[in-house]
GROMACS .gro file of C-alpha atoms in nm:
model
  452
    1MET     CA    1   0.208   0.814   2.392
    2SER     CA    2   0.379   0.980   2.093
    3THR     CA    3   0.244   0.852   1.763
    4ALA     CA    4   0.394   0.867   1.414
    5ILE     CA    5   0.222   0.807   1.080
    6ILE     CA    6   0.390   0.600   0.811
    7GLU     CA    7   0.244   0.613   0.460
    8LEU     CA    8   0.378   0.296   0.305
    9ASN     CA    9   0.440   0.346  -0.067
   10ASP     CA   10   0.776   0.211  -0.182
   11SER     CA   11   0.828   0.495  -0.433
   12ALA     CA   12   0.867   0.724  -0.129
   13ILE     CA   13   0.777   0.603   0.222
   14VAL     CA   14   0.665   0.901   0.429
   15CYS     CA   15   0.701   0.911   0.808
   16ALA     CA   16   0.551   1.203   1.004
   17HIS     CA   17   0.609   1.252   1.375
   18GLY     CA   18   0.542   1.585   1.541
   19ASP     CA   19   0.715   1.853   1.336
   20ARG     CA   20   0.935   1.598   1.158
   21GLN     CA   21   0.846   1.454   0.819
   22LEU     CA   22   1.079   1.212   0.641
   23SER     CA   23   1.064   1.052   0.299
   24ALA     CA   24   1.263   0.746   0.190
   25PRO     CA   25   1.243   0.536  -0.128
   26GLY     CA   26   1.207   0.161  -0.093
   27TYR     CA   27   1.568   0.078  -0.175
   28ALA     CA   28   1.806  -0.128   0.037
   29LEU     CA   29   2.176  -0.205   0.003
   30LEU     CA   30   2.301  -0.524   0.166
   31THR     CA   31   2.658  -0.480   0.292
   32ASP     CA   32   2.890  -0.673   0.522
   33GLU     CA   33   2.838  -0.403   0.786
   34GLY     CA   34   2.457  -0.403   0.771
   35VAL     CA   35   2.156  -0.292   0.568
   36VAL     CA   36   2.153   0.061   0.424
   37THR     CA   37   1.810   0.190   0.317
   38GLY     CA   38   1.642   0.490   0.157
   39ASP     CA   39   1.822   0.765  -0.037
   40GLU     CA   40   2.168   0.640   0.056
   41ALA     CA   41   2.086   0.298  -0.090
   42LEU     CA   42   1.930   0.455  -0.401
   43ARG     CA   43   2.247   0.656  -0.468
   44SER     CA   44   2.443   0.328  -0.493
   45ALA     CA   45   2.177   0.107  -0.654
   46TRP     CA   46   2.339   0.102  -1.000
   47LEU     CA   47   2.695   0.117  -0.870
   48LEU     CA   48   2.643  -0.203  -0.669
   49PRO     CA   49   2.354  -0.379  -0.846
   50GLN     CA   50   2.416  -0.723  -0.694
   51GLN     CA   51   2.384  -0.580  -0.343
   52SER     CA   52   2.085  -0.356  -0.424
   53HIS     CA   53   1.722  -0.449  -0.357
   54ASN     CA   54   1.398  -0.264  -0.437
   55GLN     CA   55   1.131  -0.538  -0.448
   56TYR     CA   56   1.113  -0.610  -0.077
   57TRP     CA   57   0.797  -0.410  -0.007
   58HIS     CA   58   0.619  -0.517  -0.324
   59GLN     CA   59   0.714  -0.881  -0.260
   60LEU     CA   60   0.710  -0.866   0.120
   61SER     CA   61   0.760  -1.227   0.226
   62LEU     CA   62   0.981  -1.472   0.413
   63SER     CA   63   1.119  -1.624   0.092
   64PRO     CA   64   1.501  -1.621   0.095
   65LEU     CA   65   1.696  -1.360  -0.100
   66ALA     CA   66   1.917  -1.477  -0.385
   67ARG     CA   67   2.216  -1.338  -0.194
   68THR     CA   68   2.199  -1.332   0.184
   69ASN     CA   69   2.427  -1.252   0.474
   70ARG     CA   70   2.395  -1.239   0.852
   71HIS     CA   71   2.207  -0.907   0.830
   72ALA     CA   72   1.925  -1.014   0.595
   73ARG     CA   73   1.791  -1.348   0.480
   74HIS     CA   74   1.466  -1.245   0.311
   75HIS     CA   75   1.263  -0.944   0.199
   76ALA     CA   76   1.106  -0.904   0.542
   77ASP     CA   77   1.451  -0.845   0.695
   78LEU     CA   78   1.511  -0.557   0.451
   79ALA     CA   79   1.170  -0.408   0.528
   80TYR     CA   80   1.242  -0.439   0.900
   81ALA     CA   81   1.573  -0.255   0.856
   82GLN     CA   82   1.397   0.032   0.681
   83LEU     CA   83   1.128   0.054   0.950
   84LEU     CA   84   1.396   0.074   1.219
   85ALA     CA   85   1.580   0.346   1.026
   86LEU     CA   86   1.262   0.553   0.984
   87HIS     CA   87   1.174   0.506   1.351
   88ARG     CA   88   1.519   0.624   1.458
   89GLN     CA   89   1.523   0.924   1.220
   90ALA     CA   90   1.171   1.026   1.329
   91GLY     CA   91   1.277   1.060   1.693
   92GLU     CA   92   1.179   0.711   1.812
   93PRO     CA   93   0.800   0.748   1.851
   94GLU     CA   94   0.633   0.503   2.086
   95SER     CA   95   0.363   0.399   1.842
   96ILE     CA   96   0.301   0.404   1.468
   97ILE     CA   97  -0.010   0.414   1.251
   98PHE     CA   98   0.044   0.252   0.913
   99ALA     CA   99  -0.139   0.383   0.605
  100VAL     CA  100  -0.096   0.104   0.351
  101PRO     CA  101  -0.201   0.051  -0.012
  102GLY     CA  102  -0.491  -0.181  -0.079
  103ASN     CA  103  -0.284  -0.424  -0.285
  104LEU     CA  104  -0.101  -0.561   0.018
  105SER     CA  105  -0.231  -0.913   0.074
  106ASN     CA  106  -0.354  -1.035   0.410
  107LYS     CA  107  -0.037  -1.243   0.440
  108GLN     CA  108   0.179  -0.936   0.375
  109LEU     CA  109  -0.020  -0.735   0.630
  110SER     CA  110   0.044  -1.012   0.882
  111ILE     CA  111   0.417  -0.995   0.809
  112LEU     CA  112   0.412  -0.615   0.845
  113LEU     CA  113   0.246  -0.639   1.185
  114GLY     CA  114   0.487  -0.915   1.282
  115LEU     CA  115   0.776  -0.680   1.201
  116ALA     CA  116   0.612  -0.413   1.414
  117LYS     CA  117   0.584  -0.657   1.706
  118ALA     CA  118   0.958  -0.717   1.687
  119SER     CA  119   1.029  -0.342   1.676
  120PRO     CA  120   1.081  -0.090   1.958
  121PHE     CA  121   0.745   0.070   1.875
  122GLN     CA  122   0.385  -0.045   1.888
  123ALA     CA  123   0.160  -0.062   1.581
  124THR     CA  124  -0.168   0.096   1.691
  125GLY     CA  125  -0.347   0.151   1.360
  126LEU     CA  126  -0.376   0.018   1.009
  127VAL     CA  127  -0.570   0.209   0.743
  128ASP     CA  128  -0.614   0.196   0.366
  129SER     CA  129  -0.417   0.489   0.222
  130ALA     CA  130  -0.659   0.553  -0.068
  131VAL     CA  131  -0.949   0.585   0.177
  132ALA     CA  132  -0.747   0.827   0.389
  133ALA     CA  133  -0.649   1.031   0.082
  134ALA     CA  134  -1.013   1.070  -0.023
  135CYS     CA  135  -1.126   1.198   0.318
  136HIS     CA  136  -1.048   1.562   0.236
  137THR     CA  137  -1.230   1.576  -0.097
  138ASP     CA  138  -1.545   1.773  -0.164
  139ILE     CA  139  -1.656   1.500  -0.404
  140SER     CA  140  -1.945   1.267  -0.332
  141GLY     CA  141  -2.066   0.954  -0.502
  142ASP     CA  142  -1.864   0.684  -0.675
  143VAL     CA  143  -1.492   0.774  -0.688
  144VAL     CA  144  -1.194   0.601  -0.849
  145HIS     CA  145  -0.852   0.669  -0.692
  146LEU     CA  146  -0.529   0.599  -0.882
  147ASP     CA  147  -0.190   0.567  -0.716
  148ILE     CA  148   0.145   0.446  -0.845
  149GLN     CA  149   0.415   0.255  -0.659
  150LEU     CA  150   0.767   0.156  -0.750
  151HIS     CA  151   0.640  -0.174  -0.895
  152ALA     CA  152   0.265  -0.138  -0.953
  153THR     CA  153  -0.031   0.089  -1.009
  154VAL     CA  154  -0.323   0.054  -0.765
  155ILE     CA  155  -0.676   0.154  -0.863
  156THR     CA  156  -0.926   0.177  -0.576
  157ARG     CA  157  -1.300   0.224  -0.612
  158ILE     CA  158  -1.444   0.423  -0.322
  159ALA     CA  159  -1.796   0.522  -0.217
  160CYS     CA  160  -1.784   0.882  -0.091
  161GLY     CA  161  -2.059   1.032   0.120
  162GLY     CA  162  -2.074   1.093   0.492
  163GLN     CA  163  -1.843   0.792   0.504
  164ILE     CA  164  -1.552   0.715   0.273
  165GLN     CA  165  -1.569   0.340   0.211
  166ARG     CA  166  -1.348   0.120  -0.004
  167GLN     CA  167  -1.535  -0.096  -0.252
  168ARG     CA  168  -1.270  -0.283  -0.452
  169VAL     CA  169  -0.899  -0.272  -0.531
  170SER     CA  170  -0.708  -0.371  -0.847
  171GLN     CA  171  -0.333  -0.370  -0.899
  172TYR     CA  172  -0.136  -0.357  -1.225
  173PRO     CA  173   0.229  -0.464  -1.186
  174ASP     CA  174   0.307  -0.381  -1.550
  175ILE     CA  175   0.237  -0.010  -1.486
  176SER     CA  176   0.499   0.101  -1.234
  177LEU     CA  177   0.696   0.411  -1.149
  178LYS     CA  178   1.020   0.219  -1.200
  179GLY     CA  179   0.893   0.112  -1.542
  180PHE     CA  180   0.832   0.473  -1.644
  181GLN     CA  181   1.172   0.575  -1.508
  182ASP     CA  182   1.354   0.289  -1.682
  183THR     CA  183   1.204   0.379  -2.021
  184TRP     CA  184   1.281   0.749  -1.985
  185THR     CA  185   1.638   0.676  -1.869
  186HIS     CA  186   1.701   0.463  -2.178
  187TYR     CA  187   1.540   0.728  -2.400
  188ILE     CA  188   1.781   0.992  -2.271
  189ALA     CA  189   2.077   0.756  -2.310
  190ASP     CA  190   1.975   0.693  -2.673
  191GLN     CA  191   1.972   1.068  -2.738
  192PHE     CA  192   2.330   1.099  -2.612
  193ILE     CA  193   2.432   0.807  -2.834
  194GLN     CA  194   2.270   0.964  -3.141
  195GLN     CA  195   2.420   1.309  -3.088
  196TYR     CA  196   2.760   1.229  -2.934
  197ARG     CA  197   2.812   0.856  -2.975
  198TYR     CA  198   2.844   0.855  -2.599
  199ASP     CA  199   2.650   0.594  -2.402
  200PRO     CA  200   2.609   0.699  -2.037
  201MET     CA  201   2.470   0.352  -1.961
  202HIS     CA  202   2.799   0.192  -2.063
  203SER     CA  203   2.937   0.237  -1.710
  204ALA     CA  204   2.782   0.195  -1.369
  205GLN     CA  205   2.884   0.550  -1.280
  206GLY     CA  206   2.715   0.688  -1.593
  207GLU     CA  207   2.390   0.505  -1.530
  208GLN     CA  208   2.388   0.604  -1.163
  209GLN     CA  209   2.432   0.968  -1.269
  210LEU     CA  210   2.133   0.946  -1.507
  211ARG     CA  211   1.919   0.789  -1.235
  212ASP     CA  212   2.018   1.054  -0.982
  213LEU     CA  213   1.938   1.341  -1.221
  214LEU     CA  214   1.614   1.201  -1.365
  215PRO     CA  215   1.374   1.320  -1.087
  216GLY     CA  216   1.485   1.681  -1.138
  217TRP     CA  217   1.441   1.652  -1.514
  218LEU     CA  218   1.090   1.506  -1.467
  219GLU     CA  219   0.992   1.798  -1.246
  220ARG     CA  220   1.107   2.051  -1.507
  221LEU     CA  221   0.937   1.864  -1.793
  222SER     CA  222   0.607   1.871  -1.605
  223SER     CA  223   0.582   2.245  -1.682
  224GLN     CA  224   0.830   2.317  -1.964
  225ALA     CA  225   0.806   2.228  -2.334
  226GLU     CA  226   1.183   2.188  -2.362
  227ILE     CA  227   1.471   2.158  -2.117
  228GLU     CA  228   1.848   2.142  -2.143
  229ILE     CA  229   2.021   1.865  -1.956
  230GLU     CA  230   2.387   1.790  -1.891
  231VAL     CA  231   2.589   1.491  -1.779
  232VAL     CA  232   2.952   1.474  -1.672
  233ALA     CA  233   3.184   1.209  -1.817
  234ASP     CA  234   3.557   1.141  -1.840
  235GLN     CA  235   3.545   1.265  -2.201
  236GLY     CA  236   3.390   1.595  -2.089
  237ASN     CA  237   3.044   1.739  -2.029
  238PHE     CA  238   2.761   1.659  -2.269
  239GLN     CA  239   2.446   1.870  -2.311
  240LEU     CA  240   2.112   1.780  -2.469
  241ASN     CA  241   1.786   1.957  -2.541
  242ILE     CA  242   1.493   1.732  -2.449
  243GLN     CA  243   1.153   1.800  -2.608
  244ARG     CA  244   0.867   1.733  -2.368
  245ALA     CA  245   0.638   1.586  -2.636
  246ASP     CA  246   0.902   1.335  -2.754
  247PHE     CA  247   0.996   1.248  -2.398
  248ILE     CA  248   0.632   1.173  -2.305
  249ALA     CA  249   0.584   0.968  -2.623
  250ALA     CA  250   0.873   0.740  -2.528
  251ASN     CA  251   0.635   0.581  -2.275
  252ASN     CA  252   0.339   0.549  -2.512
  253GLU     CA  253   0.307   0.175  -2.454
  254ARG     CA  254   0.291   0.222  -2.078
  255TRP     CA  255   0.042   0.508  -2.114
  256ARG     CA  256  -0.176   0.275  -2.323
  257ARG     CA  257  -0.163   0.010  -2.050
  258LEU     CA  258  -0.268   0.272  -1.795
  259THR     CA  259  -0.569   0.388  -1.997
  260ASP     CA  260  -0.666   0.021  -2.055
  261ALA     CA  261  -0.639  -0.047  -1.680
  262LEU     CA  262  -0.858   0.252  -1.602
  263ALA     CA  263  -1.112   0.143  -1.863
  264SER     CA  264  -1.120  -0.201  -1.699
  265ALA     CA  265  -1.178  -0.040  -1.359
  266LEU     CA  266  -1.465   0.162  -1.504
  267GLU     CA  267  -1.650  -0.143  -1.638
  268ALA     CA  268  -1.863  -0.136  -1.323
  269GLY     CA  269  -1.989   0.209  -1.430
  270ARG     CA  270  -1.862   0.558  -1.491
  271PRO     CA  271  -1.761   0.713  -1.156
  272ASP     CA  272  -1.855   1.059  -1.038
  273ALA     CA  273  -1.487   1.150  -1.000
  274ILE     CA  274  -1.135   1.026  -1.076
  275LEU     CA  275  -0.868   1.120  -0.822
  276LEU     CA  276  -0.495   1.094  -0.889
  277SER     CA  277  -0.229   1.071  -0.620
  278HIS     CA  278   0.045   1.334  -0.614
  279ARG     CA  279   0.281   1.060  -0.733
  280PHE     CA  280   0.092   1.039  -1.061
  281ALA     CA  281   0.092   1.420  -1.072
  282GLY     CA  282   0.472   1.407  -1.092
  283LEU     CA  283   0.468   1.219  -1.423
  284PRO     CA  284   0.493   1.461  -1.716
  285GLY     CA  285   0.215   1.387  -1.963
  286ILE     CA  286  -0.037   1.234  -1.724
  287GLU     CA  287  -0.285   1.515  -1.796
  288ASP     CA  288  -0.285   1.418  -2.167
  289GLN     CA  289  -0.393   1.058  -2.108
  290PHE     CA  290  -0.749   1.083  -1.970
  291ASP     CA  291  -0.987   1.320  -1.797
  292PHE     CA  292  -0.957   1.329  -1.420
  293THR     CA  293  -1.119   1.539  -1.150
  294ALA     CA  294  -0.832   1.634  -0.919
  295TYR     CA  295  -0.493   1.550  -0.773
  296CYS     CA  296  -0.472   1.457  -0.407
  297ASP     CA  297  -0.251   1.681  -0.194
  298PRO     CA  298   0.090   1.525  -0.113
  299ASP     CA  299   0.005   1.539   0.260
  300ALA     CA  300  -0.354   1.417   0.222
  301VAL     CA  301  -0.295   1.074   0.375
  302ILE     CA  302  -0.079   1.200   0.663
  303ASN     CA  303  -0.324   1.481   0.747
  304ALA     CA  304  -0.625   1.248   0.736
  305CYS     CA  305  -0.457   1.000   0.972
  306GLN     CA  306  -0.366   1.276   1.215
  307GLN     CA  307  -0.717   1.422   1.214
  308GLN     CA  308  -0.896   1.086   1.233
  309ILE     CA  309  -0.671   0.911   1.477
  310GLN     CA  310  -0.968   0.822   1.700
  311HIS     CA  311  -1.125   0.628   1.410
  312ILE     CA  312  -0.803   0.447   1.316
  313VAL     CA  313  -0.635   0.347   1.640
  314SER     CA  314  -0.750   0.000   1.741
  315ASP     CA  315  -0.751  -0.193   2.064
  316THR     CA  316  -0.417  -0.374   2.061
  317GLU     CA  317  -0.597  -0.707   2.091
  318LYS     CA  318  -0.804  -0.635   1.781
  319LEU     CA  319  -0.592  -0.440   1.536
  320LEU     CA  320  -0.832  -0.379   1.249
  321PHE     CA  321  -0.756  -0.290   0.890
  322ILE     CA  322  -0.964   0.026   0.849
  323THR     CA  323  -1.123   0.059   0.504
  324GLN     CA  324  -1.390   0.313   0.600
  325LEU     CA  325  -1.354   0.662   0.752
  326PRO     CA  326  -1.578   0.965   0.801
  327LEU     CA  327  -1.550   1.247   0.551
  328ILE     CA  328  -1.353   1.546   0.680
  329SER     CA  329  -1.523   1.877   0.611
  330ALA     CA  330  -1.343   2.187   0.486
  331SER     CA  331  -1.314   2.303   0.849
  332GLY     CA  332  -1.124   1.986   0.937
  333ALA     CA  333  -1.407   1.836   1.144
  334ASP     CA  334  -1.557   1.494   1.079
  335PHE     CA  335  -1.861   1.516   0.854
  336ALA     CA  336  -2.170   1.368   1.023
  337THR     CA  337  -2.479   1.272   0.828
  338GLU     CA  338  -2.826   1.336   0.963
  339ALA     CA  339  -2.862   0.965   1.033
  340ASP     CA  340  -2.563   0.984   1.267
  341ALA     CA  341  -2.719   1.259   1.478
  342SER     CA  342  -2.909   1.030   1.718
  343PRO     CA  343  -2.649   0.828   1.908
  344GLY     CA  344  -2.740   0.482   2.026
  345ARG     CA  345  -3.023   0.427   1.780
  346ASP     CA  346  -3.015   0.183   1.490
  347GLN     CA  347  -3.134   0.398   1.202
  348THR     CA  348  -3.259   0.097   1.005
  349SER     CA  349  -3.454  -0.067   1.287
  350ASP     CA  350  -3.790   0.080   1.178
  351ASN     CA  351  -3.759  -0.068   0.832
  352PRO     CA  352  -3.698  -0.445   0.826
  353ALA     CA  353  -3.626  -0.434   0.454
  354ALA     CA  354  -3.340  -0.194   0.520
  355GLN     CA  355  -3.167  -0.416   0.775
  356PRO     CA  356  -2.805  -0.488   0.672
  357ALA     CA  357  -2.724  -0.833   0.537
  358ARG     CA  358  -2.576  -1.073   0.792
  359PRO     CA  359  -2.335  -1.356   0.711
  360THR     CA  360  -2.469  -1.707   0.747
  361HIS     CA  361  -2.149  -1.900   0.663
  362ILE     CA  362  -1.773  -1.856   0.657
  363LEU     CA  363  -1.582  -1.974   0.352
  364TYR     CA  364  -1.245  -2.139   0.414
  365ARG     CA  365  -1.056  -2.332   0.146
  366HIS     CA  366  -1.365  -2.359  -0.075
  367GLN     CA  367  -1.581  -2.504   0.204
  368ALA     CA  368  -1.868  -2.307   0.364
  369HIS     CA  369  -1.912  -2.353   0.742
  370PRO     CA  370  -2.249  -2.249   0.892
  371LEU     CA  371  -2.241  -1.987   1.167
  372ASN     CA  372  -2.572  -2.064   1.335
  373ARG     CA  373  -2.404  -2.260   1.619
  374GLY     CA  374  -2.092  -2.043   1.626
  375LEU     CA  375  -1.748  -2.163   1.520
  376ARG     CA  376  -1.440  -2.244   1.726
  377ILE     CA  377  -1.114  -2.207   1.533
  378SER     CA  378  -0.808  -2.419   1.601
  379ARG     CA  379  -0.492  -2.536   1.429
  380ASN     CA  380  -0.476  -2.886   1.288
  381GLY     CA  381  -0.118  -2.897   1.159
  382GLN     CA  382  -0.222  -2.825   0.799
  383GLY     CA  383  -0.401  -2.496   0.851
  384LEU     CA  384  -0.710  -2.404   1.049
  385GLU     CA  385  -0.993  -2.624   1.172
  386LEU     CA  386  -1.343  -2.481   1.215
  387LYS     CA  387  -1.591  -2.661   1.443
  388PRO     CA  388  -1.923  -2.562   1.602
  389VAL     CA  389  -1.867  -2.403   1.942
  390ASP     CA  390  -2.067  -2.673   2.121
  391THR     CA  391  -1.851  -2.954   1.975
  392PRO     CA  392  -1.626  -3.106   2.245
  393ALA     CA  393  -1.257  -3.023   2.196
  394THR     CA  394  -1.011  -3.310   2.155
  395ASP     CA  395  -0.692  -3.342   2.355
  396ARG     CA  396  -0.489  -3.269   2.041
  397GLU     CA  397  -0.685  -2.959   1.952
  398SER     CA  398  -0.493  -2.636   2.010
  399GLU     CA  399  -0.720  -2.333   2.001
  400LEU     CA  400  -0.580  -2.027   1.832
  401ARG     CA  401  -0.498  -1.755   2.091
  402GLY     CA  402  -0.645  -1.976   2.364
  403LYS     CA  403  -0.992  -1.868   2.251
  404LEU     CA  404  -1.102  -1.759   1.906
  405ARG     CA  405  -1.464  -1.790   1.811
  406ILE     CA  406  -1.694  -1.647   1.549
  407CYS     CA  407  -2.043  -1.633   1.696
  408PRO     CA  408  -2.390  -1.488   1.639
  409ASP     CA  409  -2.463  -1.226   1.904
  410HIS     CA  410  -2.800  -1.043   1.924
  411GLY     CA  411  -2.846  -1.042   1.549
  412LYS     CA  412  -2.481  -0.963   1.475
  413VAL     CA  413  -2.185  -1.185   1.399
  414LYS     CA  414  -1.868  -1.107   1.595
  415VAL     CA  415  -1.521  -1.243   1.673
  416GLU     CA  416  -1.441  -1.334   2.033
  417THR     CA  417  -1.077  -1.361   2.141
  418ASP     CA  418  -0.886  -1.324   2.466
  419GLN     CA  419  -0.521  -1.312   2.353
  420ALA     CA  420  -0.313  -1.095   2.120
  421ARG     CA  421  -0.009  -1.299   2.029
  422LEU     CA  422  -0.092  -1.266   1.660
  423PRO     CA  423  -0.313  -0.990   1.513
  424ILE     CA  424  -0.640  -1.076   1.346
  425LEU     CA  425  -0.668  -0.873   1.027
  426CYS     CA  426  -1.017  -0.788   0.918
  427THR     CA  427  -1.153  -0.582   0.629
  428GLY     CA  428  -1.462  -0.502   0.837
  429ASN     CA  429  -1.569  -0.464   1.200
  430LEU     CA  430  -1.480  -0.761   1.424
  431ASP     CA  431  -1.783  -0.681   1.640
  432ASP     CA  432  -2.025  -0.665   1.346
  433LEU     CA  433  -1.912  -0.881   1.054
  434ARG     CA  434  -2.089  -0.849   0.718
  435PRO     CA  435  -2.096  -1.063   0.401
  436GLY     CA  436  -1.780  -1.001   0.201
  437ASP     CA  437  -1.563  -0.924   0.506
  438GLU     CA  438  -1.238  -1.119   0.520
  439LEU     CA  439  -1.037  -1.239   0.819
  440SER     CA  440  -0.667  -1.321   0.804
  441ILE     CA  441  -0.558  -1.561   1.079
  442ASP     CA  442  -0.216  -1.727   1.082
  443SER     CA  443  -0.181  -1.618   0.716
  444GLU     CA  444  -0.501  -1.806   0.631
  445THR     CA  445  -0.794  -1.619   0.476
  446LEU     CA  446  -1.159  -1.671   0.569
  447ARG     CA  447  -1.445  -1.490   0.395
  448LEU     CA  448  -1.787  -1.418   0.545
  449ILE     CA  449  -2.074  -1.500   0.306
  450GLU     CA  450  -2.454  -1.503   0.306
  451VAL     CA  451  -2.624  -1.815   0.173
  452LEU     CA  452  -2.979  -1.731   0.060
   0.00000   0.00000   0.00000
């Protein structure tokens, strides 16, 4: 089965399949003929603003769009159109592994997998992109990873050792790539007004031109103290000299928010390393804001998914959200700790004090349900109903998937299911649940807890 990797970041969605690698921004244009996505939609976003959409990944939902037609009713339809376009352009792979940011909610993950079920490909893996990006580092200990999306910044705290394990995720919607770009676009427009009394934002064509040229200007300003830029207008061509220091300072308020967000993320303790995504690396001035350890390679997530496919691909009946992966050594092989060297043995079994914590209850809608008798999960018309396994079922009771139970099993707590009509999303291992793990079932969230 041919497998593609999709790194889902709406600033530039990357799809890799064999020797093909595509990149497409999360922009969609809703037309009478259909939905246009990616670069083609971006090139018309300010020419046709009422038909343009760029929030559909950030706000992935089934809520109706303000303007709809027969091709798209809600954000999920736009996301589906972009997935189909990527699948077609990548050579129609049979299966796809999704590397997704940690700020996608369980409900959004359910929608994403629902879109995959309706697609001509099979979703076979789901992994946290920050965890994948950190797999190639030579850094150990407590690591903070920063990534930026079109509409948010995501800060992920990761424990790095023989295993790369996600600890917590925070998102900051007021620190976004589009926010940086909007401010810098207006700054450049103001410079044209001051020098030529020409406002390129006065027309849709002028603003679209600024937006199209901005990425190239950002790349040059990342390494040059001053650049010359030019725009074309009906009145003639206009040139400007842009000073890097002034350009960076135009976003001072957003830089301050970023340093405040990082300081908030570090309240749990100073990490051993701070990693920045390559998307942050593309912002001129980022190196002046705070000390960081390294940038992640642009292909870090894709490469990690390709090399660790055996750790990511799930049984189709139990598609897990992977938030822990082995470290990849410099040679490209999985890094194994000494404790992993004896297969089949529980390394903590000789030390009762070292035994991992086991959940005793599951928390659903602020009510804790004990697990000692096992729980059978069913729908009740208003959500989910949790009952001990040995409780007789009523005639009206409709069990989820025919059979879905959370049961103690030889000292572990596991999920038992025999159908796959709707994926169960889990932040841990369905066969060995731990306190803090979350399950998403029918867009409802259940959290495993330990009551002492």
